[in-house]
Structure formats: C-alpha cells, structure tokens
XYZ file of C-alpha atoms in Angstrom:
351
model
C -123.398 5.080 108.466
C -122.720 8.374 106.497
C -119.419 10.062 106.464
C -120.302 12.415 108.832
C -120.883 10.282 111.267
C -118.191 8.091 110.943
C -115.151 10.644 110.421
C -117.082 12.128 113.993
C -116.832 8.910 115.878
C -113.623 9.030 114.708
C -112.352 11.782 115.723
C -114.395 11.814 119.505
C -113.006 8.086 119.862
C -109.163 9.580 118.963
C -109.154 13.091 121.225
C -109.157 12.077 124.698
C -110.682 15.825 125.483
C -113.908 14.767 123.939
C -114.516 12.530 127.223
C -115.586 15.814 129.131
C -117.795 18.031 128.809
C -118.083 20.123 125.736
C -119.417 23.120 124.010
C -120.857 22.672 120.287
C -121.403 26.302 118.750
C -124.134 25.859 116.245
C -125.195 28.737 114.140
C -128.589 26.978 112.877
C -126.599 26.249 109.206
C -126.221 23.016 107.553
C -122.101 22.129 109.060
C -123.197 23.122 112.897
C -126.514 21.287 112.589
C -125.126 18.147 111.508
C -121.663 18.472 113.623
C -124.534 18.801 116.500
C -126.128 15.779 115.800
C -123.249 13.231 114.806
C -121.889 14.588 118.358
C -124.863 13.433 120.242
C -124.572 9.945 118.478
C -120.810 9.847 119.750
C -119.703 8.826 123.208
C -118.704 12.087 124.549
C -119.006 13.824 127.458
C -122.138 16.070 128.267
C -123.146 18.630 125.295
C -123.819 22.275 125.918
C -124.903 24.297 123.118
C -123.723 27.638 122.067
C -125.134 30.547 119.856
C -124.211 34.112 118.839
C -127.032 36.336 117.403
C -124.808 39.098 115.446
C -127.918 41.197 115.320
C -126.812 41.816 112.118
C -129.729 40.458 109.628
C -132.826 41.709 111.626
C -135.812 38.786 112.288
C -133.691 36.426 109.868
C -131.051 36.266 112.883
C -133.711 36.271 115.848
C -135.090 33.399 113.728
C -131.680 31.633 113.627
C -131.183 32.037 117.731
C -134.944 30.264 118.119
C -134.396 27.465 115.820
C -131.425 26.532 117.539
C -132.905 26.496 121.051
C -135.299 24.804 119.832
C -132.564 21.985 117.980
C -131.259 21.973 121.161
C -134.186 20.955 123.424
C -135.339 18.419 120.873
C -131.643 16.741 122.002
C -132.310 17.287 125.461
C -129.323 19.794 125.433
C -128.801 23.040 127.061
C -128.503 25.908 124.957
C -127.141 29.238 125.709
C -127.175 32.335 123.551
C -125.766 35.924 123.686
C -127.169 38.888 121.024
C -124.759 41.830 120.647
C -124.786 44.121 117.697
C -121.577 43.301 116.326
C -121.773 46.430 113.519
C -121.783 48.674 116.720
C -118.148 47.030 117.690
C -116.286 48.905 114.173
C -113.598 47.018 112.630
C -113.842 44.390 110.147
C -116.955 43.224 110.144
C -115.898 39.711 109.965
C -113.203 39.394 111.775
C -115.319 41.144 114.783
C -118.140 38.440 114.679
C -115.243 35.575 114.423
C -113.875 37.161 117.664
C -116.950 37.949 119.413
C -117.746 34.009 118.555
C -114.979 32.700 120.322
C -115.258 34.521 123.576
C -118.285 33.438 123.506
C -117.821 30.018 123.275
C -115.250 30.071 125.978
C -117.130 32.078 128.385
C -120.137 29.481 127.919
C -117.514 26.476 128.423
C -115.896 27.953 131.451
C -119.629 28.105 132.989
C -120.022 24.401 131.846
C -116.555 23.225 132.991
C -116.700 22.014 129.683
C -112.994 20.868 128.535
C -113.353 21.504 124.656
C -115.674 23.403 122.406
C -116.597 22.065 118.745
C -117.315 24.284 115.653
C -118.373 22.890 112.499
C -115.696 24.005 110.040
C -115.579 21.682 107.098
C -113.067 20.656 104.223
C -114.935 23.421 101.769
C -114.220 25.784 104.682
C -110.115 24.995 104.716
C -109.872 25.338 101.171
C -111.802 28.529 101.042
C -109.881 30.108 104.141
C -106.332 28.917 102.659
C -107.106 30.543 99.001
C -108.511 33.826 100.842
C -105.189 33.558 102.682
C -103.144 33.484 99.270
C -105.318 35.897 97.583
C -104.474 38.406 100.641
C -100.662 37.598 100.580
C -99.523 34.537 103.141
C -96.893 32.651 104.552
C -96.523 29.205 105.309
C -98.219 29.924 108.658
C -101.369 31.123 106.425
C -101.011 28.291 104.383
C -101.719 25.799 107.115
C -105.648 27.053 107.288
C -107.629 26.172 109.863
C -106.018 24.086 112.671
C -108.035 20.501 113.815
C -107.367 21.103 117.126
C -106.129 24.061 119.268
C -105.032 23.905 122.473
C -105.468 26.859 124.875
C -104.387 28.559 128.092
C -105.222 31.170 130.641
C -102.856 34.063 130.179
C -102.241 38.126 131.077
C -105.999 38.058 131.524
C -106.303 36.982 128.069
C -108.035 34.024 126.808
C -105.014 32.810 124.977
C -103.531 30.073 122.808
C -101.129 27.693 124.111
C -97.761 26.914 122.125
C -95.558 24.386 122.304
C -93.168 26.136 124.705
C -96.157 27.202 126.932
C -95.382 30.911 126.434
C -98.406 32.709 125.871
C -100.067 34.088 122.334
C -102.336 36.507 121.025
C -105.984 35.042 121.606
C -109.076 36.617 121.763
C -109.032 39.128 124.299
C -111.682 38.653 127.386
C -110.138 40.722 129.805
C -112.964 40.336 132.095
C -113.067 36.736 132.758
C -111.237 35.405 135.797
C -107.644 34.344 134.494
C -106.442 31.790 138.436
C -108.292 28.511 137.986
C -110.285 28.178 134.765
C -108.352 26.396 132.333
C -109.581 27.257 128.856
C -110.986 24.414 126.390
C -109.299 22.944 123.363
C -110.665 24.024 120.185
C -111.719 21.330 118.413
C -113.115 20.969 114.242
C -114.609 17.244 114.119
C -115.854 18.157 110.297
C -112.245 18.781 108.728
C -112.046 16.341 106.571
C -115.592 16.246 105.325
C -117.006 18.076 102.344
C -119.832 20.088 102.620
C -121.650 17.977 100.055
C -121.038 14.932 102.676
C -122.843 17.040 105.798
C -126.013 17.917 103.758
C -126.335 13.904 102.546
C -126.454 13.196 106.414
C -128.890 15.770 107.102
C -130.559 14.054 104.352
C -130.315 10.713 106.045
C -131.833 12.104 109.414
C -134.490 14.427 107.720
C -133.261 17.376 109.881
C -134.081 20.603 108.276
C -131.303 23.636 108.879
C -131.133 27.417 108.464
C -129.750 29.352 105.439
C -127.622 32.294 106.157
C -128.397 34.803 103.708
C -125.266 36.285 103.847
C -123.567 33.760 102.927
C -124.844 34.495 98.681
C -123.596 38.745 99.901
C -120.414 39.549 97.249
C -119.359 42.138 99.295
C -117.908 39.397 101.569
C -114.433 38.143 100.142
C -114.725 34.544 101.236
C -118.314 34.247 99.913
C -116.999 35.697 96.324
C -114.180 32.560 96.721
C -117.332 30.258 97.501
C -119.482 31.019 95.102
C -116.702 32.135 91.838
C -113.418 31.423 92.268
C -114.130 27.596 93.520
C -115.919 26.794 91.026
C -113.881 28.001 88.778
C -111.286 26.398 89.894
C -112.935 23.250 89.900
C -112.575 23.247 86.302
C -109.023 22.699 86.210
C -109.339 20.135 89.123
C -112.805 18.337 90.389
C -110.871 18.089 93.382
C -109.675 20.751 93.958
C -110.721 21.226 97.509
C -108.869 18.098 98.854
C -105.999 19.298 97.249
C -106.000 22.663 99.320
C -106.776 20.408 102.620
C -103.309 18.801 101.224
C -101.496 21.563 101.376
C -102.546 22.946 104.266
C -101.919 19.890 106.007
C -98.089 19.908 104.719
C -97.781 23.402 105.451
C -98.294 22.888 108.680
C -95.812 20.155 109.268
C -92.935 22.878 107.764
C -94.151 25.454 109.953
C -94.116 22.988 112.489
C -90.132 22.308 111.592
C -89.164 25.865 111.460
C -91.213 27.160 114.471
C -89.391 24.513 116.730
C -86.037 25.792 115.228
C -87.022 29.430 115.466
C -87.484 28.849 119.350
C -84.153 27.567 119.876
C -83.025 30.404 118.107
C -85.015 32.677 120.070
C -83.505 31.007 123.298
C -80.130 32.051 121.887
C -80.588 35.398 120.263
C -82.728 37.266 123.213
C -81.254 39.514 125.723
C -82.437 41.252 128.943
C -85.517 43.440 128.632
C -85.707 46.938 128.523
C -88.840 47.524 130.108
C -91.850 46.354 127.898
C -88.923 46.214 124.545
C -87.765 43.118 123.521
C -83.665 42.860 123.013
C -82.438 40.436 120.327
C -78.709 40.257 119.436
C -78.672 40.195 115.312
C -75.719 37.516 114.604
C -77.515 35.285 116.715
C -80.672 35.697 114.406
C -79.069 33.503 111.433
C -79.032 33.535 107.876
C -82.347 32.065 107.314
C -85.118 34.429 106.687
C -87.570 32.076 107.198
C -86.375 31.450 110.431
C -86.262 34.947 111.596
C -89.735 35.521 110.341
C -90.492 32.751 112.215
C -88.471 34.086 115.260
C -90.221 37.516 115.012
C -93.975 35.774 115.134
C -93.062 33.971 118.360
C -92.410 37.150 119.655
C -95.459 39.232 118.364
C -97.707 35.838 119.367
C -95.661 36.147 123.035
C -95.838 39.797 123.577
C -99.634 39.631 122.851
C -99.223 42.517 120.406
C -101.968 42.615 117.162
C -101.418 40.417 113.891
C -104.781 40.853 111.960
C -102.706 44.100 109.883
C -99.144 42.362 109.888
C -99.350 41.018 106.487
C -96.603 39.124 104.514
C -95.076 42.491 103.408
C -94.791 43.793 107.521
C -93.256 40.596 108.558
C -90.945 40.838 105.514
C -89.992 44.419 107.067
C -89.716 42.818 110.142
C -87.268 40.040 109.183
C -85.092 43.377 106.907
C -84.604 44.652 109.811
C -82.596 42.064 111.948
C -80.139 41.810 108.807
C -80.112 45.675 107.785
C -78.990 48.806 109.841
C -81.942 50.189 108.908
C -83.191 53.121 111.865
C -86.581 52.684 112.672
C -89.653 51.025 111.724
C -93.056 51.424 112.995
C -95.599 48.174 112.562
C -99.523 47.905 112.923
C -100.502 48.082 116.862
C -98.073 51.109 117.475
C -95.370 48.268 117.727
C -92.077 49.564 116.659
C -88.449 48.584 115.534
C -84.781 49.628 115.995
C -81.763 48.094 114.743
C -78.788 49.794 117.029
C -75.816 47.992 116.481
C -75.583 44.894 117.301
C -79.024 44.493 118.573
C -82.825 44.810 117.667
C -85.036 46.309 119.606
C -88.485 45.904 119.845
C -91.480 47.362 121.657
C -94.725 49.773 121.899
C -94.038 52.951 120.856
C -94.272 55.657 123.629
C-alpha cells in the first residue's frame, strides 16, 4: 500500500464527514489525480467530481477540463465543470482563480448534498504557502498555512467559514446562492501530510497518467519562484526542510488557537452597543497584550465580513496602535476605518 493511500484511508476512516457525500475538485495535475483515486479506494460516501477551466491557457486548459471528465467516467463518477475567464474578473490573478475555485466547489456540493469537498493540497504545498506567507510579512495566523479541515456555515448570504463561537467570517462571497437550508460542506485536505514525491510514486503504482500545468514552471508567479528556487535552495541547509515548515505550521496553529480563544473572551468584555454598522470597543478592556488585541481586531474584521486579502502585518499592527494610542483616525483596505475617541474605539465603513 503506498503512502498515499494509506495516510487517505486514514484520514476518511478518522473524519466522520467523509461518510456522506463528497465533492473531490481535481484539476487534471498529479495531487488531484491521485487524491481522486486513493478516495475511490476509501469507504466514503458517493464521489462527485469538480473542475474549473480558468480559460486562462487556451486549448492546454480545454484539454485539462476533457481529461478530467474523462478520469471521471473511467471511475464511474460524475463530473461537473464550469469555464469562466477568470483574467476578465481583475484583481490578483491568483487569488481570483483560488476564489472562483471555491464557489465553485460549494455550489457543485450544495447540488450534490454532498457534506464535504476534498482538494488535493499536499505537504510541498504547506511549506510553499507558509514561506510565501513570511516572504509577504505574516503573523502567527499566516504561519499556520493551510488548514486540514475547515468547517463552514451559511451566513449574510455569504458562503462563510464557521468559528469556534459560530459568529460568522469572511468566506468567499456567493451572494446568489440560497443562504435558509443548505448547510455548506467542510473543507477537507486528505494529502497534508504527504509529499509530492509520495503522490507521483502512487500514480506510479497505478500507471495513471496526469496533466502538467504549464504555469506552474511561469516566474512571474511568486509561489512558483518559491517552488522551483527558493525550496531548493533551502533544501541545502535542510533535506527536510519541508516537514519542518508542516512543523511549524502545525504549532502555529495550536498558539493561534490559545490566543484566539482568549481574544474572544476579551472581545465579550471589551464590546459595546453598536452604532449602526460601527463597531464600539471600550480600550482598557482591550489589555496589555498586543497579540491579543490583534487577535481581538481579526475576530472582528472575520465577523463584520469586511476584506483581509490587503490587511497585511503592518495594517493589523496599525490596527492594534490604535486601541492603545489616541491617535484620530485611520483608514484600512475595504474603506474600513478607525477612531480612537476617548475611551472607546470605533470601528466601521467609511461613509
């Protein structure tokens, strides 16, 4: 039994969601190939697979779509796909596509009544996404990478993430879906803790063939540069090196996990009534500890729904300045502003 198969059956056999119905989103690459088939060798509930044409590499990407549908019927699996141009959209190019992904996926589970959705996001992929995250300036939130499991909720006609508290978080926005009875899947990454190197020895294994992404070799792209330089670079300090960024993501998440449950108590204590849509919080009941205020003021972004892609570790550093400084005014990315008046800071769209 390969590692891929094994850390799969493992993971199906120890998340209770995977019983149901599920969604696998395969883009036709090596880690969505092979997450695809270890899943159908699993005992989980029926598969339904999901694909995204980002019209953005001409036949290449029409040639991705059919190769998948095609992967899919040779399972005996449904397939569903959805082309949108996703250059057409503006912003950051990848960011877009990761979004456009995602409500996607969820659209395609609600149709299912599929209860989770599966992506193939391997061990190479955390370590990659947690040294993009330090090259870009991060937190300990950043530092935890990409979570195993997410759970997720219906919310302000939002397709939203769940936290602990059950308040509501900046998702990926789907406005148009109905928000009274379709719960939304959990998230799931089956391939965590597996190394790239261990998904192409089971393709190997099966003789199943899989797509390259061109791409994926483009330098223009940050994360491929940390791929395909700074990795290996890195690699010559420390073989490694990639389970030891899956480390600390892993323990950076269980401090966030520590300081987000305090920050909510404090939260409880240090909010006031409303003023319309601006958020009241008395300052003395903030604390001393700036990593609990940050914390503190990203329960509040996440709850209000406002934008975080812009808020990097320098804006939330503003942020937390100015529940301990009588500083005037301070505007934020998403026209979200900031007053410290007196005692209290006040927080809200602009107008």
């Amino acid at each position: 039994m390969t590692r891929v198969l094994r850390e799969v059956r493992r993971f199906v056999s120890a998340t209770p969601v995977c019983a149901g119905a599920g969604v696998v989103g395969v883009s036709g690459g090596a880690d969505s190939v092979a997450l695809l088939h270890a899943l159908t060798a699993s005992r989980t509930g029926p598969l339904t697979v999901a694909h995204v044409n980002h019209g953005l590499r001409g036949a290449e990407s029409a040639g991705d779509a059919a190769f998948v549908c095609d992967l899919a019927a040779s399972l005996n699996l449904a397939c569903v796909t959805k082309a949108i141009d996703v250059a057409s959209l503006g912003g950051n190019l990848e960011a877009t596509a990761r979004r456009v992904r995602y409500e996607f996926f969820a659209e395609v589970a609600r149709d299912a009544g599929a209860t989770w959705v599966a992506t193939g996001h391997t061990a190479d992929d955390q370590a990659e996404t947690v040294l993009h995250r330090i090259v870009r300036g991060t937190g300990i939130q950043g530092l935890r990478g990409i979570a195993r499991v997410r759970e997720w909720a219906v919310g302000s006609g939002q397709w939203t993430e769940k936290t602990e508290d059950s308040s509501t978080t900046n998702g990926f926005g789907f406005s148009s879906l109905p928000t009274s009875h379709c719960p939304l899947p959990t998230l799931t990454r089956p391939l965590l803790a597996v190394m790239r190197a261990d998904v192409l020895d089971h393709l190997a294994s099966i003789g199943q063939v899989f797509r390259e992404d061109s791409s994926n070799a483009d330098p223009r792209f940050t994360r491929n540069r940390i791929r395909h330089d700074l990795l290996p670079l890195l690699r010559t300090f420390n073989p490694d090196v990639v389970s030891a960024l899956a480390k600390l993501a892993e323990l950076a998440n269980d401090a966030h996990e520590i300081v987000t449950e305090r920050a909510a108590e404090v939260l409880a204590k240090a909010e006031r009534p409303r003023v319309g849509g601006t958020v009241v919080l008395d300052v003395a009941a903030l604390g001393p500890s700036r990593a609990v205020v940050r914390a503190v003021m990203r329960l509040v972004w996440d709850r209000e729904g406002w934008p975080q892609e812009q808020m990097d570790a320098d804006a939330w550093d503003r942020a937390c300045e100015l529940g301990y400084r009588s500083v005037r005014a301070w505007d934020f990315p998403g026209r979200v502003t900031m007053r410290h008046t007196g005692r209290v800071v006040q927080i809200g769209p602009r107008s």
